[in-house]
Amino acid sequence: MRHSEGFRADERAIEGLPVRLVIAMVVGVASLSVMMSMLSGISGLAVTELDTQPTPEVVAPGNETVEVRVVDPDGNGVSDATVVARGGSARLNGVETAKTGENGTAELQLAPDLGPNQRDGTVEFDVKPPAGSEYADKRENTALLVVED
């Protein structure tokens, strides 16, 4: 019997393979499984960072109506996001919130105030993305500048 005919006639399946080859196959399949789960996890973590565009960008201390547009990296408005305004280096009486409409804009009534001998300050904005969306707000957003007249 020639060698190639013996190999074809062998019906032992995995039992006829060398132990090293069997171990390599098992480790390879396990590694592939881990890599695939990591890749699917990475795509599941893909998020789109949001930013804010306040209008006007600069205000004086006192009562102001500020429109804050929430945008994705392409500049498209994001609806159903919640904008949270907090005092940065300028002071606010508490926290103001508003929800964005279909065009991605929220209107906030703000009354920023500056401390004694303070010429300017900022009001910071945070965004709570719409529930169940691929959006995130991890980085610092564009702030509102408050400047003494």
Tab-separated table of C-alpha atoms in Angstrom, residues 45-124:
chain	number	residue	atom	x	y	z
A	45	LEU	CA	-18.544	50.784	21.837
A	46	ALA	CA	-18.393	53.052	18.799
A	47	VAL	CA	-19.939	56.337	19.853
A	48	THR	CA	-20.295	59.751	18.296
A	49	GLU	CA	-19.072	62.687	20.384
A	50	LEU	CA	-21.421	65.668	20.747
A	51	ASP	CA	-20.637	69.372	21.089
A	52	THR	CA	-22.580	72.556	21.836
A	53	GLN	CA	-22.909	75.776	19.842
A	54	PRO	CA	-24.271	78.584	22.045
A	55	THR	CA	-25.848	81.646	20.394
A	56	PRO	CA	-24.799	84.273	21.261
A	57	GLU	CA	-21.300	83.084	22.150
A	58	VAL	CA	-20.536	86.121	24.338
A	59	VAL	CA	-22.941	87.783	26.800
A	60	ALA	CA	-22.818	90.395	29.559
A	61	PRO	CA	-23.746	89.505	33.143
A	62	GLY	CA	-27.505	89.494	33.789
A	63	ASN	CA	-30.582	87.872	32.286
A	64	GLU	CA	-29.989	86.372	28.852
A	65	THR	CA	-31.830	83.999	26.547
A	66	VAL	CA	-29.260	81.648	25.062
A	67	GLU	CA	-29.942	79.129	22.320
A	68	VAL	CA	-27.678	76.095	22.545
A	69	ARG	CA	-27.487	73.827	19.515
A	70	VAL	CA	-26.288	70.269	20.125
A	71	VAL	CA	-24.373	68.952	17.123
A	72	ASP	CA	-22.586	65.788	16.023
A	73	PRO	CA	-19.096	65.940	14.422
A	74	ASP	CA	-20.681	66.631	11.000
A	75	GLY	CA	-22.557	69.675	12.345
A	76	ASN	CA	-25.987	68.012	12.259
A	77	GLY	CA	-28.405	68.954	15.047
A	78	VAL	CA	-29.297	66.245	17.578
A	79	SER	CA	-32.891	66.184	18.821
A	80	ASP	CA	-34.095	64.917	22.235
A	81	ALA	CA	-30.772	65.671	23.954
A	82	THR	CA	-30.775	67.429	27.323
A	83	VAL	CA	-28.538	70.481	27.703
A	84	VAL	CA	-27.299	71.222	31.218
A	85	ALA	CA	-25.863	74.699	31.941
A	86	ARG	CA	-23.577	75.047	34.981
A	87	GLY	CA	-21.542	77.909	36.266
A	88	GLY	CA	-17.904	77.603	35.238
A	89	SER	CA	-15.788	80.587	36.197
A	90	ALA	CA	-18.988	82.668	35.968
A	91	ARG	CA	-21.699	81.952	38.532
A	92	LEU	CA	-25.255	80.767	37.913
A	93	ASN	CA	-28.030	80.403	40.463
A	94	GLY	CA	-28.218	76.612	40.276
A	95	VAL	CA	-28.334	74.444	37.193
A	96	GLU	CA	-30.472	75.146	34.127
A	97	THR	CA	-31.662	72.395	31.777
A	98	ALA	CA	-33.564	72.242	28.505
A	99	LYS	CA	-34.331	69.583	25.896
A	100	THR	CA	-33.407	70.031	22.234
A	101	GLY	CA	-36.113	70.155	19.594
A	102	GLU	CA	-36.103	68.624	16.120
A	103	ASN	CA	-33.423	71.021	14.853
A	104	GLY	CA	-31.136	70.219	17.831
A	105	THR	CA	-31.618	73.588	19.569
A	106	ALA	CA	-32.552	74.196	23.203
A	107	GLU	CA	-33.428	77.584	24.689
A	108	LEU	CA	-32.115	78.451	28.156
A	109	GLN	CA	-32.884	81.462	30.363
A	110	LEU	CA	-29.570	82.222	32.060
A	111	ALA	CA	-28.502	84.924	34.516
A	112	PRO	CA	-24.709	84.622	34.724
A	113	ASP	CA	-22.883	86.721	37.282
A	114	LEU	CA	-19.225	87.604	37.755
A	115	GLY	CA	-17.427	87.979	41.060
A	116	PRO	CA	-15.862	91.202	42.332
A	117	ASN	CA	-12.891	92.303	40.200
A	118	GLN	CA	-13.674	89.527	37.706
A	119	ARG	CA	-13.715	90.778	34.116
A	120	ASP	CA	-14.850	87.578	32.393
A	121	GLY	CA	-15.964	84.017	33.028
A	122	THR	CA	-17.645	81.045	31.426
A	123	VAL	CA	-20.860	79.067	31.643
A	124	GLU	CA	-20.210	75.378	30.916
